[in-house]
Amino acid sequence: MPELPEVETIIRNLRPALLGKQILSTNLLWNHTLVSPSPAMFKKSIRDQQIQDIFRRAKFLQVKLSTYHLIVHLRMSGDLLVVLGGYQPGKHDRLILQLTDDRTLVFSDPRKFGRVWLVDNPAKIFQTLGPEPLSDEFTSAWLHAALQTQHRQLKPLLLDQSFLAGLGNIYTDEALHMARLHPLTPSDSVTKEEAEILRMSIREVLEEGIRRNGASIDWVYRGGDFQNHFRVYGRQGEPCPVCGTKIERIVVGQRGTHICPTCQALTKL
Ligand SMILES: [Zn+2]
């Protein structure tokens, strides 16, 4: 499942191929991919719209059109690609946009969890999201105060998109290891100093993920290199890069979680 760095990488790759192009026609192959409006209204509204910009909010892609915004969430297996020249729909294609300059934007999604919206105002879709971890809003003072307002285990809280937007299983495990915090640590027991280290760790793993074009851990995301630099994620049984202790896999909130039992000793409950 793509997290913030993977979505950011996809956008950086798509941007030069999409900016300024106009949408000539659409082919919606799986109706459930489109949340709103209706398929008929979507086809009518998006025709002749020009792609003016493309950016990321949390794990969403936001394509700014002349009038509307096309919002895409890739979820488990969604992928977006731009094809030059004639294009024959593939088995897993859910939405195809024919663009000017002989380009085709293809949304393929084998597992069908990905979703697309065409809206006037994207704020409605984004209204429940917490702050962006790479924005100026994400300060250690904010993080410390926000952690104190809840009594939740750290990892599930960091995965909660309404608390902080963009983190998933990989980057949360990596950040908690870097910050030497156990995933089950109660959020309201985190000190100011720990919150500052956690903030820096979250930023550092996300920035490294972006620098390495994300993590390519399955066939959907190509070209990323971050998987070769994981500290703990998926490395159970291997030595911790800091202390050499064997990395363990535990389950936290139904998610496979990777920790160093020495660096991330659970001292508070
Ligand atoms: Zn360790």
CSV table of N, CA, C and O in Angstrom, one decimal, residues 3 42 58 60 62 77 96 98 110 119 140 147 157 170 178 181 188 194-195 209 216 256:
chain,number,residue,atom,x,y,z
A,3,GLU,N,2.4,4.8,0.7
A,3,GLU,CA,2.3,5.8,1.8
A,3,GLU,C,2.8,7.1,1.2
A,3,GLU,O,3.0,7.2,0.0
A,42,PHE,N,-19.8,12.6,-14.5
A,42,PHE,CA,-18.4,12.6,-14.5
A,42,PHE,C,-17.9,12.8,-16.0
A,42,PHE,O,-17.1,13.6,-16.3
A,58,ALA,N,-1.9,14.1,2.1
A,58,ALA,CA,-1.8,12.8,2.7
A,58,ALA,C,-1.5,11.7,1.7
A,58,ALA,O,-0.5,11.9,0.9
A,60,PHE,N,-3.5,11.0,-0.8
A,60,PHE,CA,-4.4,11.3,-2.0
A,60,PHE,C,-3.6,12.1,-3.1
A,60,PHE,O,-2.7,12.9,-2.7
A,62,GLN,N,-4.1,14.8,-6.0
A,62,GLN,CA,-5.1,15.9,-6.3
A,62,GLN,C,-4.7,16.5,-7.7
A,62,GLN,O,-3.6,17.1,-7.8
A,77,SER,N,-3.8,-1.3,-4.3
A,77,SER,CA,-3.1,-1.7,-5.5
A,77,SER,C,-3.2,-0.8,-6.7
A,77,SER,O,-2.9,-1.2,-7.8
A,96,ILE,N,-9.9,5.2,-17.7
A,96,ILE,CA,-8.9,5.7,-18.8
A,96,ILE,C,-9.3,7.1,-19.2
A,96,ILE,O,-10.5,7.3,-19.6
A,98,GLN,N,-8.5,9.9,-22.0
A,98,GLN,CA,-7.7,10.2,-23.3
A,98,GLN,C,-7.4,11.7,-23.3
A,98,GLN,O,-8.2,12.5,-23.1
A,110,PRO,N,-5.8,-3.8,-9.7
A,110,PRO,CA,-6.3,-5.2,-9.7
A,110,PRO,C,-7.2,-5.5,-8.5
A,110,PRO,O,-8.2,-6.2,-8.7
A,119,VAL,N,-14.6,16.7,-8.0
A,119,VAL,CA,-15.3,17.7,-7.1
A,119,VAL,C,-15.0,19.1,-7.4
A,119,VAL,O,-13.9,19.4,-8.0
A,140,SER,N,7.2,20.0,17.0
A,140,SER,CA,7.3,19.1,18.2
A,140,SER,C,6.3,19.5,19.3
A,140,SER,O,5.8,18.7,20.0
A,147,LEU,N,-0.4,14.4,21.4
A,147,LEU,CA,-0.2,13.1,22.0
A,147,LEU,C,-0.8,13.0,23.4
A,147,LEU,O,-1.3,12.0,23.8
A,157,LEU,N,-2.2,5.2,16.8
A,157,LEU,CA,-2.5,6.6,16.7
A,157,LEU,C,-1.7,7.3,15.5
A,157,LEU,O,-2.3,8.1,14.8
A,170,ILE,N,4.8,0.9,7.0
A,170,ILE,CA,6.3,0.9,6.9
A,170,ILE,C,7.0,2.0,7.6
A,170,ILE,O,7.8,1.9,8.4
A,178,MET,N,13.7,4.5,14.9
A,178,MET,CA,14.7,5.5,14.9
A,178,MET,C,14.5,6.4,16.2
A,178,MET,O,15.5,6.8,16.8
A,181,LEU,N,11.2,4.2,20.4
A,181,LEU,CA,9.9,4.1,21.1
A,181,LEU,C,9.2,2.9,20.7
A,181,LEU,O,9.1,2.5,19.6
A,188,ASP,N,0.0,9.5,25.8
A,188,ASP,CA,0.1,10.6,26.8
A,188,ASP,C,1.3,10.4,27.8
A,188,ASP,O,1.4,11.2,28.7
A,194,GLU,N,11.0,13.2,24.0
A,194,GLU,CA,10.6,12.1,23.1
A,194,GLU,C,9.8,12.5,21.9
A,194,GLU,O,10.0,12.0,20.8
A,195,ALA,N,8.9,13.5,22.1
A,195,ALA,CA,8.1,14.0,21.0
A,195,ALA,C,9.0,14.7,20.0
A,195,ALA,O,8.7,14.6,18.8
A,209,GLY,N,12.6,8.2,2.4
A,209,GLY,CA,11.7,7.5,1.4
A,209,GLY,C,11.6,8.2,0.1
A,209,GLY,O,11.6,7.7,-1.0
A,216,SER,N,9.7,-0.2,-3.1
A,216,SER,CA,9.0,-1.1,-4.0
A,216,SER,C,9.0,-2.5,-3.4
A,216,SER,O,9.9,-3.3,-3.7
A,256,GLY,N,1.1,-6.2,11.3
A,256,GLY,CA,2.4,-6.7,11.5
A,256,GLY,C,3.4,-5.5,11.9
A,256,GLY,O,3.3,-4.5,11.2
